[in-house]
PDB file of C-alpha atoms in Angstrom:
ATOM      1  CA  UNK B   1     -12.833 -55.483  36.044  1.00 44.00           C
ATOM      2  CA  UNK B   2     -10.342 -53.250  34.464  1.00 44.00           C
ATOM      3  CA  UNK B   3     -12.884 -50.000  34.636  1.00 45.00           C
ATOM      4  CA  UNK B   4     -13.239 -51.126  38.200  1.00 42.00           C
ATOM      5  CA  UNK B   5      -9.312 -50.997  38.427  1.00 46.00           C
ATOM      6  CA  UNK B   6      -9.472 -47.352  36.890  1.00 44.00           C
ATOM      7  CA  UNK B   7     -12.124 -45.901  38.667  1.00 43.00           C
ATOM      8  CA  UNK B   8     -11.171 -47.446  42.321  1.00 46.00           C
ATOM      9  CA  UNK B   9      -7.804 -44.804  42.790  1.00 45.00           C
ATOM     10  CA  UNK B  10      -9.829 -41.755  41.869  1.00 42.00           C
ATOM     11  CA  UNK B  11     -12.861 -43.131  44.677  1.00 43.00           C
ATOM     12  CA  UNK B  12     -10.179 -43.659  46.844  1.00 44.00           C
ATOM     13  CA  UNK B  13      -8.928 -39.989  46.364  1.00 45.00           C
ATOM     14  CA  UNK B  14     -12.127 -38.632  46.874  1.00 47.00           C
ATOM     15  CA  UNK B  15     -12.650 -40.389  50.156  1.00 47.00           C
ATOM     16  CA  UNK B  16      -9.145 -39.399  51.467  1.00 44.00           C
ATOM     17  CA  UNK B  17     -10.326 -35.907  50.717  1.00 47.00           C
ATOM     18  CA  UNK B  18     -13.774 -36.393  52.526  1.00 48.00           C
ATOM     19  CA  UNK B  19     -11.553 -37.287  55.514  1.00 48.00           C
ATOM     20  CA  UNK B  20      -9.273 -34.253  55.803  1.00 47.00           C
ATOM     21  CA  UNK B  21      -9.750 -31.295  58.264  1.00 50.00           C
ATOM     22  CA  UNK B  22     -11.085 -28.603  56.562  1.00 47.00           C
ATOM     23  CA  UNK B  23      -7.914 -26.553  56.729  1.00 47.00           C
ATOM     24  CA  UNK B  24      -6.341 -29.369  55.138  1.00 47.00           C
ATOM     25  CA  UNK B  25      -8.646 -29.592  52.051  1.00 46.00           C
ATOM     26  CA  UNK B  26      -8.336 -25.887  51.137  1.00 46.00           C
ATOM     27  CA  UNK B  27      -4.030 -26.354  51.547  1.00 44.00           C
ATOM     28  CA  UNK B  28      -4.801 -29.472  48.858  1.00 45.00           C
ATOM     29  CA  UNK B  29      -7.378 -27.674  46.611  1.00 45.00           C
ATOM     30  CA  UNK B  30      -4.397 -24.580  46.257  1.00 44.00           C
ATOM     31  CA  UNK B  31      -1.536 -27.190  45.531  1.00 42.00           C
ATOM     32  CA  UNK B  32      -4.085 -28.403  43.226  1.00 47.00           C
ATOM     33  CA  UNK B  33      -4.481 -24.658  41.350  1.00 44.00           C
ATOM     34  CA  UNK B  34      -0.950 -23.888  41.868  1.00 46.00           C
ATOM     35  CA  UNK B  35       0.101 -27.454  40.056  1.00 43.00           C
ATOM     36  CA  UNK B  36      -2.450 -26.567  37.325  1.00 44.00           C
ATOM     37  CA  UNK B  37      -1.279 -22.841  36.817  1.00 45.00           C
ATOM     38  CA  UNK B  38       2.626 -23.952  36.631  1.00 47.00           C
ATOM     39  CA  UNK B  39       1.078 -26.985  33.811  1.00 46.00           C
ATOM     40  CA  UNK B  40      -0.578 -24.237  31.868  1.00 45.00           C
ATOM     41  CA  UNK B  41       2.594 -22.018  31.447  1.00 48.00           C
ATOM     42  CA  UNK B  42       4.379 -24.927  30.337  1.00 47.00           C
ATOM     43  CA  UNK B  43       1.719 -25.524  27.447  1.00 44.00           C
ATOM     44  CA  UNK B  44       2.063 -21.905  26.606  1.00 45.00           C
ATOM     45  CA  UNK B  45       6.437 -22.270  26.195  1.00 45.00           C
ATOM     46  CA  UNK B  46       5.215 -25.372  24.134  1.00 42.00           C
ATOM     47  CA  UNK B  47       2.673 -23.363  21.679  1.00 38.00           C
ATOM     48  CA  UNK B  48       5.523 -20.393  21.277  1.00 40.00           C
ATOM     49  CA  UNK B  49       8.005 -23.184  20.359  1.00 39.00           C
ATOM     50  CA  UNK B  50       5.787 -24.978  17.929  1.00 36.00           C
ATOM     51  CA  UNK B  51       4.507 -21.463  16.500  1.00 38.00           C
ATOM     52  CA  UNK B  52       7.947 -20.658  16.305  1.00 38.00           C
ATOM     53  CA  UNK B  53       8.682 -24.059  13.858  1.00 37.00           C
ATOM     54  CA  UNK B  54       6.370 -23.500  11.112  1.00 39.00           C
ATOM     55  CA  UNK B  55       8.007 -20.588   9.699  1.00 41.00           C
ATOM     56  CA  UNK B  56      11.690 -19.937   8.659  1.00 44.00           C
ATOM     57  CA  UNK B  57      12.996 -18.204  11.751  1.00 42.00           C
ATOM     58  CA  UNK B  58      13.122 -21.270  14.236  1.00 39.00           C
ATOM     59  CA  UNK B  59      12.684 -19.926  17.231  1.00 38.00           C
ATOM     60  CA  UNK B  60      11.122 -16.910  17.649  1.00 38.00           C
ATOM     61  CA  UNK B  61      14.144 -15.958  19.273  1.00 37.00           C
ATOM     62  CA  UNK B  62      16.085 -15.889  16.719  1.00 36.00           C
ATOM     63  CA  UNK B  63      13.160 -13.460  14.548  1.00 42.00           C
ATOM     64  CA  UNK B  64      13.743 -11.393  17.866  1.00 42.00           C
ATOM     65  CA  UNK B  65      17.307 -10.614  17.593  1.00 44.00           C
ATOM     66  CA  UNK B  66      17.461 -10.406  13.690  1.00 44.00           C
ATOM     67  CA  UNK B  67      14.932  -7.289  13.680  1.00 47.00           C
ATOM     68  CA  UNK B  68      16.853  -6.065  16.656  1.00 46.00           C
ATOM     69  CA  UNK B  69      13.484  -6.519  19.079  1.00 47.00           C
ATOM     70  CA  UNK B  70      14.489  -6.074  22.660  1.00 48.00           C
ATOM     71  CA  UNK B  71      11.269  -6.089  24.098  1.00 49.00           C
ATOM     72  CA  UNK B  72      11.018  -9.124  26.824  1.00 49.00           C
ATOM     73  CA  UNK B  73       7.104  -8.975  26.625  1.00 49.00           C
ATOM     74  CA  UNK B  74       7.193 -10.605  23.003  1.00 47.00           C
ATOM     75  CA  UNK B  75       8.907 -13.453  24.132  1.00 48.00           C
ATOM     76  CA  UNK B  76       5.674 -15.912  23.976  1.00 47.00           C
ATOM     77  CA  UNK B  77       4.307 -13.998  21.244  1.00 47.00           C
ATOM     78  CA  UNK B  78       3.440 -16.212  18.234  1.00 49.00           C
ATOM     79  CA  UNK B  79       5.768 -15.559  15.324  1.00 49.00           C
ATOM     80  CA  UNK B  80       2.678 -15.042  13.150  1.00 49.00           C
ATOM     81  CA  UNK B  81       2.238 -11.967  14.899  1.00 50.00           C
ATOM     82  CA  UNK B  82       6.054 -10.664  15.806  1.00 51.00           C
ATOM     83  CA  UNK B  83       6.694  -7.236  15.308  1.00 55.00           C
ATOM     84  CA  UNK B  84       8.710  -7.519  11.737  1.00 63.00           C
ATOM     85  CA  UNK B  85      12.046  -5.283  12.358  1.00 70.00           C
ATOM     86  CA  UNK B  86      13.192  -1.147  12.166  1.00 79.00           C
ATOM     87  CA  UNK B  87      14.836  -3.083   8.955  1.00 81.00           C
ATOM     88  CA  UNK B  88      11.171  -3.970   7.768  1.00 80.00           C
ATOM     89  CA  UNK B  89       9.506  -1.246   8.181  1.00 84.00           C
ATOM     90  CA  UNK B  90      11.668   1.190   6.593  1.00 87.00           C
ATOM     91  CA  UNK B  91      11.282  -1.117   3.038  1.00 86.00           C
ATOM     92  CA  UNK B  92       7.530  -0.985   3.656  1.00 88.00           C
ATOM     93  CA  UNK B  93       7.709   2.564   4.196  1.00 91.00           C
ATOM     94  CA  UNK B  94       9.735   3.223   0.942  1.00 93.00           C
ATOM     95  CA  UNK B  95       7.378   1.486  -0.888  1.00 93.00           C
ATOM     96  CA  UNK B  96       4.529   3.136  -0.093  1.00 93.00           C
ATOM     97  CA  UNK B  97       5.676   6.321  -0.828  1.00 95.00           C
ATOM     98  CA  UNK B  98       6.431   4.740  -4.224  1.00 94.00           C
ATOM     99  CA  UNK B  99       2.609   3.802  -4.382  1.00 95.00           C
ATOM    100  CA  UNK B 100       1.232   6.663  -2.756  1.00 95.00           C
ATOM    101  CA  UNK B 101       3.031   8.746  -5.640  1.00 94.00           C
ATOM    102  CA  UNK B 102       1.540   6.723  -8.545  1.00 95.00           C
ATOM    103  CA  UNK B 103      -1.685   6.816  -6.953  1.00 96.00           C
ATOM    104  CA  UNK B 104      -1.351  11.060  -6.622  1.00 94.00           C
ATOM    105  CA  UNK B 105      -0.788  11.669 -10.317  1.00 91.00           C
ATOM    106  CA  UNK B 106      -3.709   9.407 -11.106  1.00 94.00           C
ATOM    107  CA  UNK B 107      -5.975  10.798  -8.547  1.00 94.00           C
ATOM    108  CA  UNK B 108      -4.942  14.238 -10.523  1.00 89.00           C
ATOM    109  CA  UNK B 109      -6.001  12.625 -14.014  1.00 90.00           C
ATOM    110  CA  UNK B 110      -9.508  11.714 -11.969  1.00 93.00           C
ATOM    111  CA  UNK B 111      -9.960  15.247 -11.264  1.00 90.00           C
ATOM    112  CA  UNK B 112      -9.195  16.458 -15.007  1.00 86.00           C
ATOM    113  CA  UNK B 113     -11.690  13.882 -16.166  1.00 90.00           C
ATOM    114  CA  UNK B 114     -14.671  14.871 -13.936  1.00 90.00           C
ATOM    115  CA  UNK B 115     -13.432  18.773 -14.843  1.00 86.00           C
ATOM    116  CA  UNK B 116     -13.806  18.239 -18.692  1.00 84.00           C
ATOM    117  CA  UNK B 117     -16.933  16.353 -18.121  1.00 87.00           C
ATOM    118  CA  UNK B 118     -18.530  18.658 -16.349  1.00 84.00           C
ATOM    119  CA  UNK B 119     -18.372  21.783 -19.463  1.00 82.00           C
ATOM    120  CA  UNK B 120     -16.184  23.627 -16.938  1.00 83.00           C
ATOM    121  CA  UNK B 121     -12.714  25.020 -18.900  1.00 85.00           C
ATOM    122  CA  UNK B 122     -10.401  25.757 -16.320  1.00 87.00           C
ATOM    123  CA  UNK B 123      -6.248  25.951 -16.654  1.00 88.00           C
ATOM    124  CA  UNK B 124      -5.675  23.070 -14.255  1.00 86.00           C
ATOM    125  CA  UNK B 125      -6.386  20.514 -16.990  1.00 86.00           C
ATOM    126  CA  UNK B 126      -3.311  20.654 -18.108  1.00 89.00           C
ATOM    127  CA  UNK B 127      -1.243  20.211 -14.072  1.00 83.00           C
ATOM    128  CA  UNK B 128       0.044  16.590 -15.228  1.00 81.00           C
ATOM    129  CA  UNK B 129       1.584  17.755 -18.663  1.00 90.00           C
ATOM    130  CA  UNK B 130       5.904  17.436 -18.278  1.00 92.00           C
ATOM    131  CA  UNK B 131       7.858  18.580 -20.518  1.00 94.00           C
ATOM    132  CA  UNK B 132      11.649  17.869 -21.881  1.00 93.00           C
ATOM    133  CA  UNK B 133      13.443  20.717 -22.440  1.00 91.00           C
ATOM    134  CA  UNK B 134      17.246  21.143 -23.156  1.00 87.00           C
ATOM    135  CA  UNK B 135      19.184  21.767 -20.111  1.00 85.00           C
ATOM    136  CA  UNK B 136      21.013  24.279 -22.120  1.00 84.00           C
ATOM    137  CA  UNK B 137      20.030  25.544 -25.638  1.00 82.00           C
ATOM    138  CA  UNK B 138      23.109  26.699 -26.453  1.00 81.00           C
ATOM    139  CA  UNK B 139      24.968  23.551 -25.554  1.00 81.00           C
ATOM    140  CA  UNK B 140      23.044  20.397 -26.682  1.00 76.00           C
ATOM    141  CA  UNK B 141      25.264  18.012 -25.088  1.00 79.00           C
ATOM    142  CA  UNK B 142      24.548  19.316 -21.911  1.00 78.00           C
ATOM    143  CA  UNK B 143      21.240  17.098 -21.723  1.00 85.00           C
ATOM    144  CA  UNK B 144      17.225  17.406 -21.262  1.00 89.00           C
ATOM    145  CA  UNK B 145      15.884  17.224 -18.267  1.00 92.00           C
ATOM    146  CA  UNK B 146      11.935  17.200 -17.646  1.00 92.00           C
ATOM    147  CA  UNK B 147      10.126  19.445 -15.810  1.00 92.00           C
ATOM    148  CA  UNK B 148       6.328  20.811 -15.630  1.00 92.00           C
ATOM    149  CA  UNK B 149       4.825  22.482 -18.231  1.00 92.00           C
ATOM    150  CA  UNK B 150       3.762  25.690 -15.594  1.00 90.00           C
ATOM    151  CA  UNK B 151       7.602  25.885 -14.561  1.00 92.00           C
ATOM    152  CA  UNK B 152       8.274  27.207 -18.058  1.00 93.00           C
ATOM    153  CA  UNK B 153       4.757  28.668 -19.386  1.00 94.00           C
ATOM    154  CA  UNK B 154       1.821  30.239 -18.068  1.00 94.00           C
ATOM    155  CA  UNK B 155      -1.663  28.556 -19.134  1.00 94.00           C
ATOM    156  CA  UNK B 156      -5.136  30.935 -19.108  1.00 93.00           C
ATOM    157  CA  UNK B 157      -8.689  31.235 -20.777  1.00 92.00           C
ATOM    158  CA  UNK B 158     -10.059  32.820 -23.418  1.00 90.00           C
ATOM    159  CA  UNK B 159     -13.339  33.145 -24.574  1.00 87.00           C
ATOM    160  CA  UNK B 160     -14.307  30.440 -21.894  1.00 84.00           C
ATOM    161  CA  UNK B 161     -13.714  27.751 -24.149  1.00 87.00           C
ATOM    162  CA  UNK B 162     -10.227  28.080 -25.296  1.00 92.00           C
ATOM    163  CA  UNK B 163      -6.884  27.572 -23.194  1.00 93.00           C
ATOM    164  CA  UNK B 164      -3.834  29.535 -23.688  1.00 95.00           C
ATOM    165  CA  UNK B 165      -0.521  28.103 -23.186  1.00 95.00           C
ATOM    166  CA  UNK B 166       2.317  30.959 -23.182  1.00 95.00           C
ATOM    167  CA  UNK B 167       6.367  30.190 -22.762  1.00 95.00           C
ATOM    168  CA  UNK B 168       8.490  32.206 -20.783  1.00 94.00           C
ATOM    169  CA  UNK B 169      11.350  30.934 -23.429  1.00 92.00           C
ATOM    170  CA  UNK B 170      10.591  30.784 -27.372  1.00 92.00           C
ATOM    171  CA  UNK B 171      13.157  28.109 -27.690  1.00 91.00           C
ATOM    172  CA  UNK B 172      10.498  26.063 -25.244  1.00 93.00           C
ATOM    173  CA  UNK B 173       7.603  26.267 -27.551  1.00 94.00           C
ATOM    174  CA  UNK B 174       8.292  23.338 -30.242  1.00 93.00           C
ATOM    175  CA  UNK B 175       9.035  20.926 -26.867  1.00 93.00           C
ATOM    176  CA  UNK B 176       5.941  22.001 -24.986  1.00 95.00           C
ATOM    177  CA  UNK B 177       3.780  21.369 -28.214  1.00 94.00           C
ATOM    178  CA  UNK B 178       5.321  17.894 -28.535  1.00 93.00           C
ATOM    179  CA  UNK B 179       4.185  17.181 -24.548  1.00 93.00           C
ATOM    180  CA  UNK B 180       0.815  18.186 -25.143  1.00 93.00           C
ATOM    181  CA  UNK B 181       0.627  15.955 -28.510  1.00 91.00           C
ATOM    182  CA  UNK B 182       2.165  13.225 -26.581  1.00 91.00           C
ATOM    183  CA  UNK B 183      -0.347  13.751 -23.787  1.00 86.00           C
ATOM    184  CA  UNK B 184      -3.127  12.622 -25.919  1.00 82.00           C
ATOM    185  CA  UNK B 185      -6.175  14.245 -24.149  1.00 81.00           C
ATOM    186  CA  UNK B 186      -9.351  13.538 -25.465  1.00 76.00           C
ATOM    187  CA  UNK B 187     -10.603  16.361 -27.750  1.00 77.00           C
ATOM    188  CA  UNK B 188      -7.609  18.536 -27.048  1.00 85.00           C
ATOM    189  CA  UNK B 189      -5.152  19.315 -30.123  1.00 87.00           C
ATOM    190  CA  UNK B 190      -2.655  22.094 -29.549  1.00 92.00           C
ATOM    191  CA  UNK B 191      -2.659  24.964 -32.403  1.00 92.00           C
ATOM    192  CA  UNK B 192       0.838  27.365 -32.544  1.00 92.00           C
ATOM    193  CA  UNK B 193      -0.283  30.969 -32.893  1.00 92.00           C
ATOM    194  CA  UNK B 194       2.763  32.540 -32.820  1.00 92.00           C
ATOM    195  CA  UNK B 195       6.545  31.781 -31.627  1.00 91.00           C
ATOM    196  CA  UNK B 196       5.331  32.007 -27.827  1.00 93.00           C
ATOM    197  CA  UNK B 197       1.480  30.836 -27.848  1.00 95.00           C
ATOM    198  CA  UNK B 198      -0.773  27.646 -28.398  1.00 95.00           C
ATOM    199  CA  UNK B 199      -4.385  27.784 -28.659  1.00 95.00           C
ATOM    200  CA  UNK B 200      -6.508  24.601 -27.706  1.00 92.00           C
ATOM    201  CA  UNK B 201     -10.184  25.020 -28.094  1.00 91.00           C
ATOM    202  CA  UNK B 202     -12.222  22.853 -25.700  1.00 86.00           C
ATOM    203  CA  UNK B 203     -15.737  21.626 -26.932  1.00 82.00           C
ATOM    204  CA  UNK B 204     -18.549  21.479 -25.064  1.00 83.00           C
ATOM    205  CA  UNK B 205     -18.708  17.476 -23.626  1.00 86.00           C
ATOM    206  CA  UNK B 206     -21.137  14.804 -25.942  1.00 87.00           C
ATOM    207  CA  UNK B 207     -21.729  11.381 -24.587  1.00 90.00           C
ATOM    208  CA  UNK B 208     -19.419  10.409 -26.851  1.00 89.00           C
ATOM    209  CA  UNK B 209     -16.827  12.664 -25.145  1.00 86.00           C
ATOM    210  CA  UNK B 210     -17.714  11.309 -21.847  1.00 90.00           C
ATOM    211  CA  UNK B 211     -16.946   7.639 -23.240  1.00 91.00           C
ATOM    212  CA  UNK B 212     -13.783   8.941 -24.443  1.00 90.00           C
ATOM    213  CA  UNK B 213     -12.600  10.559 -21.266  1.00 90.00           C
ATOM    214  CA  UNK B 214     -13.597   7.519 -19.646  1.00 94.00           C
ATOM    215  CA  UNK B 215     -11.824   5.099 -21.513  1.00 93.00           C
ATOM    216  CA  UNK B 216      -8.204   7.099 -21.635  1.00 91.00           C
ATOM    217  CA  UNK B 217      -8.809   6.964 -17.772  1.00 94.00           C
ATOM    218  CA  UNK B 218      -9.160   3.284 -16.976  1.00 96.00           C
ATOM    219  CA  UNK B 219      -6.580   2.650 -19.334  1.00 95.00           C
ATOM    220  CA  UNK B 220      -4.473   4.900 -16.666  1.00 94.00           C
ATOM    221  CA  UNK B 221      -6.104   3.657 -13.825  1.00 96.00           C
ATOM    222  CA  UNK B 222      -4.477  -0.227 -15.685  1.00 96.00           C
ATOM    223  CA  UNK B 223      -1.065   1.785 -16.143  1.00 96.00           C
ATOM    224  CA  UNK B 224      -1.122   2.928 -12.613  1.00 96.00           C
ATOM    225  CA  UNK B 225      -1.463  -0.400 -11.202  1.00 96.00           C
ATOM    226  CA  UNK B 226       0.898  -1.664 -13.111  1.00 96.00           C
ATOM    227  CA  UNK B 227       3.437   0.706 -11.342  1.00 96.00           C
ATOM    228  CA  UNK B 228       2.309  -0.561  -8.023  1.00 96.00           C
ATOM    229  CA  UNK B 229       2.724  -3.791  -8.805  1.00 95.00           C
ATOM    230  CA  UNK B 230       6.387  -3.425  -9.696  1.00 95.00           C
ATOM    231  CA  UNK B 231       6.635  -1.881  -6.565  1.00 94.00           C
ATOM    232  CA  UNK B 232       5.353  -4.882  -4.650  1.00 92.00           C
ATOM    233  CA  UNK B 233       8.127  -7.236  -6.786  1.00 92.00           C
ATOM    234  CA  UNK B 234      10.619  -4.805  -5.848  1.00 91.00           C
ATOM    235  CA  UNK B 235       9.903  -5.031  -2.383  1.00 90.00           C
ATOM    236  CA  UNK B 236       9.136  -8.900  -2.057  1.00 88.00           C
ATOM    237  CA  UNK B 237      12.864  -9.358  -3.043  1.00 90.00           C
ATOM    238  CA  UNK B 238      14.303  -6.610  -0.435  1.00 87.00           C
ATOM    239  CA  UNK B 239      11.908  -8.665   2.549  1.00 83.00           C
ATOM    240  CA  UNK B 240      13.148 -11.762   1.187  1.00 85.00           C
ATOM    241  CA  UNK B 241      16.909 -10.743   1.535  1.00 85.00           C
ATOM    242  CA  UNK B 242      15.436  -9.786   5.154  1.00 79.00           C
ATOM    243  CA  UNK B 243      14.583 -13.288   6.025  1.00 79.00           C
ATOM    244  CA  UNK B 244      11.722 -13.306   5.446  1.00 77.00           C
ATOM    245  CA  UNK B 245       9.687 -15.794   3.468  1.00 74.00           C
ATOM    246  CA  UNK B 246       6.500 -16.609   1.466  1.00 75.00           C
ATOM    247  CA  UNK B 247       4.445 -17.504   4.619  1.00 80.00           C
ATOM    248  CA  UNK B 248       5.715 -15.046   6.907  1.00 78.00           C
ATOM    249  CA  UNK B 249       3.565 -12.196   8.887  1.00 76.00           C
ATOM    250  CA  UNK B 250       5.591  -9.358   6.899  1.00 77.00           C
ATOM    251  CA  UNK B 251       5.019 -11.188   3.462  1.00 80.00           C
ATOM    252  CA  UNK B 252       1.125 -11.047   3.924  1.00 84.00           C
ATOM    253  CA  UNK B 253       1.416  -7.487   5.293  1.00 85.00           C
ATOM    254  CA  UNK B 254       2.994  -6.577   2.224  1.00 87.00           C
ATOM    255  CA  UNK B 255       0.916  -7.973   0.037  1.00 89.00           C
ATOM    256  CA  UNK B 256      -2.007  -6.408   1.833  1.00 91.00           C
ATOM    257  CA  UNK B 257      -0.699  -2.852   1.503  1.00 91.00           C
ATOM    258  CA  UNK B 258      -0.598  -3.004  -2.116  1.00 93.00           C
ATOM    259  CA  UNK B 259      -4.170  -4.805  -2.329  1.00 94.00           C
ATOM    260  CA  UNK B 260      -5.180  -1.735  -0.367  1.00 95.00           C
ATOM    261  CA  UNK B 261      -3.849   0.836  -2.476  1.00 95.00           C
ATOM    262  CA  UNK B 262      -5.270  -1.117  -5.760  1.00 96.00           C
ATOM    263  CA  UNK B 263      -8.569  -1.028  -3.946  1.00 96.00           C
ATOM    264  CA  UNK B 264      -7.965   2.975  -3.857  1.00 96.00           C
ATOM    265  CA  UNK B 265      -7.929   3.265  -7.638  1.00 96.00           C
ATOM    266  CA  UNK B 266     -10.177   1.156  -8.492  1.00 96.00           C
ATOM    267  CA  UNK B 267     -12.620   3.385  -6.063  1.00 96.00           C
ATOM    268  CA  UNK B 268     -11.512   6.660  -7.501  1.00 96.00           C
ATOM    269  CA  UNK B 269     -12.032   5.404 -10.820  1.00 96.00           C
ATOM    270  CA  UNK B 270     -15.344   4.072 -10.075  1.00 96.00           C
ATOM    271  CA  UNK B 271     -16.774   7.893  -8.498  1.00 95.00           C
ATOM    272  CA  UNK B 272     -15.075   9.574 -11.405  1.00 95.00           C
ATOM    273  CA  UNK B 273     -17.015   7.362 -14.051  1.00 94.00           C
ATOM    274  CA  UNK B 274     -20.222   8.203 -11.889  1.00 93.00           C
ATOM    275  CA  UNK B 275     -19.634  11.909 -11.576  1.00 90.00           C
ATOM    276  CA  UNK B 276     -18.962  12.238 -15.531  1.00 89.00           C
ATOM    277  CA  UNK B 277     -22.096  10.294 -16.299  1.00 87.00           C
ATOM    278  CA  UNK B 278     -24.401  11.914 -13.859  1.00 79.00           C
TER     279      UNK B 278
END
C-alpha cells in the first residue's frame, strides 16, 4: 500500500503531462531544465565551500585576498588548486635558485669525473677549486675572502699528462696549494716547483681509478642533496609563516620541486658512472 502511495503522485504527473497542449509541455520540460540548471550551481557553491573547509584558509575567500588574487574567475575554484600568492612564488623562486646553484657545481664535478676517466688531461679539471686568499697581504686584519683559483693563476699542460698551475701573486702560492690539497681529487697531489708554479702529474685512468673517481662523486652527489634539503626546511618555515600548512596545494608543490631536482642528481650521477665505465 505504501509503494502504491509513492508511486500514485508521480503516475498522476505523468498523466497531467500526457494531457497538456503541446506548447504547454515544452514551457514545462524548460522550467524543468531551468529548475535543474539553477540546483546544479547551488551544488557547485556547496563543493567550493566544503573544499574550502578542509584546509586552513576557511573559505577560499579568505586564501583569495591573503595572496592578493583578484581574479573573479577563481571564485569556485577548489582551494586544492588556488593559485598560491605573488608572496609564494617569490619564496619558491628563491629557493630554486638556491637548488639550481648546488645542482651547477655538482653537474661541474660530473663533467671532471667523466674528463679524468676518459685519459683526456685538460685544464678545466681544476674550474671548481676556490681559494682563500688574504684580502690584503700587507694588512692581515683586513680578512680572506675566497675566490677561484683562475682569478689569481693561470692553469696549462705539459707533456700531455701534467697540469701547470701558475700565480699571478707569489704571496698566493702557499694558499692555492692548500685548496688543491683540500680538494682531494683522486690521483691528483700538487708538487711546488718554484715560488710561482705547481706541477700535478695525471696518470693514465686504471679500474681502480675509475672506482675512485666514482666514489668521491656520489659522496658529492650525498653532499649536494644535503644542501637541497636544507633548502626545502628553509623554505617550509617561510610558506608556513605564509599560511600555509602541511596539507596545503603550495606545501606539496614545494615538496615536489625539490623531489625533482633530487631526481636531477641522482640522473647525472647515474650517466656519469656509465660514461666512466664504458
Amino acid at each position: 500500500m505504501s509503494a502504491l502511495r509513492v508511486v500514485r503522485p508521480f503516475i498522476k504527473a505523468q498523466n497531467l503531462r500526457a494531457t497538456l497542449p503541446i506548447s504547454n509541455q515544452r514551457i514545462s520540460s524548460h522550467l524543468q531544465i531551468r529548475l535543474y540548471a539553477k540546483k546544479k550551481d547551488r551544488e557547485e557553491d556547496d563543493f567550493h565551500h566544503l573544499k574550502a573547509k578542509r584546509g586552513k584558509h576557511k573559505p577560499d575567500e579568505i586564501v583569495v585576498e591573503q595572496n592578493n588574487i583578484t581574479d573573479p574567475s577563481l571564485k569556485f575554484v577548489p582551494g586544492s588548486l588556488m593559485p598560491h600568492g605573488a608572496d609564494y612564488d617569490k619564496e619558491e623562486k628563491a629557493a630554486d635558485e638556491r637548488m639550481q646553484s648546488s645542482i651547477r657545481w655538482f653537474r661541474e664535478q660530473a663533467r671532471n669525473v667523466e674528463t679524468r676517466s676518459s685519459g683526456r688531461v685538460v685544464p678545466d679539471i681544476l674550474d671548481g677549486i676556490k681559494v682563500t686568499i688574504a684580502m690584503d697581504p700587507e694588512n692581515k686584519s683586513a680578512g680572506n675572502m675566497e675566490v677561484g683559483l683562475k682569478d689569481i693563476a693561470t692553469v696549462g699542460v705539459k707533456h700531455g699528462n701534467t697540469l701547470v698551475v701558475s700565480v699571478f701573486e707569489e704571496y698566493t702560492l702557499r694558499a692555492v696549494e692548500k685548496a688543491l690539497y683540500d680538494a682531494n681529487l683522486p690521483g691528483l697531489t700538487p708538487n711546488r716547483t718554484d715560488a710561482r708554479t705547481i706541477l700535478m702529474p695525471v696518470s693514465q685512468p686504471t679500474v681502480e681509478s675509475r672506482n675512485s673517481l666514482l666514489a668521491a662523486l656520489h659522496k658529492q652527489a650525498e653532499e649536494t642533496k644535503v644542501a637541497i634539503r636544507k633548502v626545502h626546511q628553509s623554505s617550509q618555515k617561510k610558506v608556513k609563516a605564509l599560511g600555509f600548512d602541511h596539507k596545503s596545494g603550495a606545501w606539496t608543490d614545494l615538496t615536489a620541486l625539490v623531489n625533482k631536482r633530487i631526481e636531477e642528481i641522482d640522473s647525472t650521477f647515474e650517466k656519469t658512472k656509465k660514461a666512466a665505465l664504458k
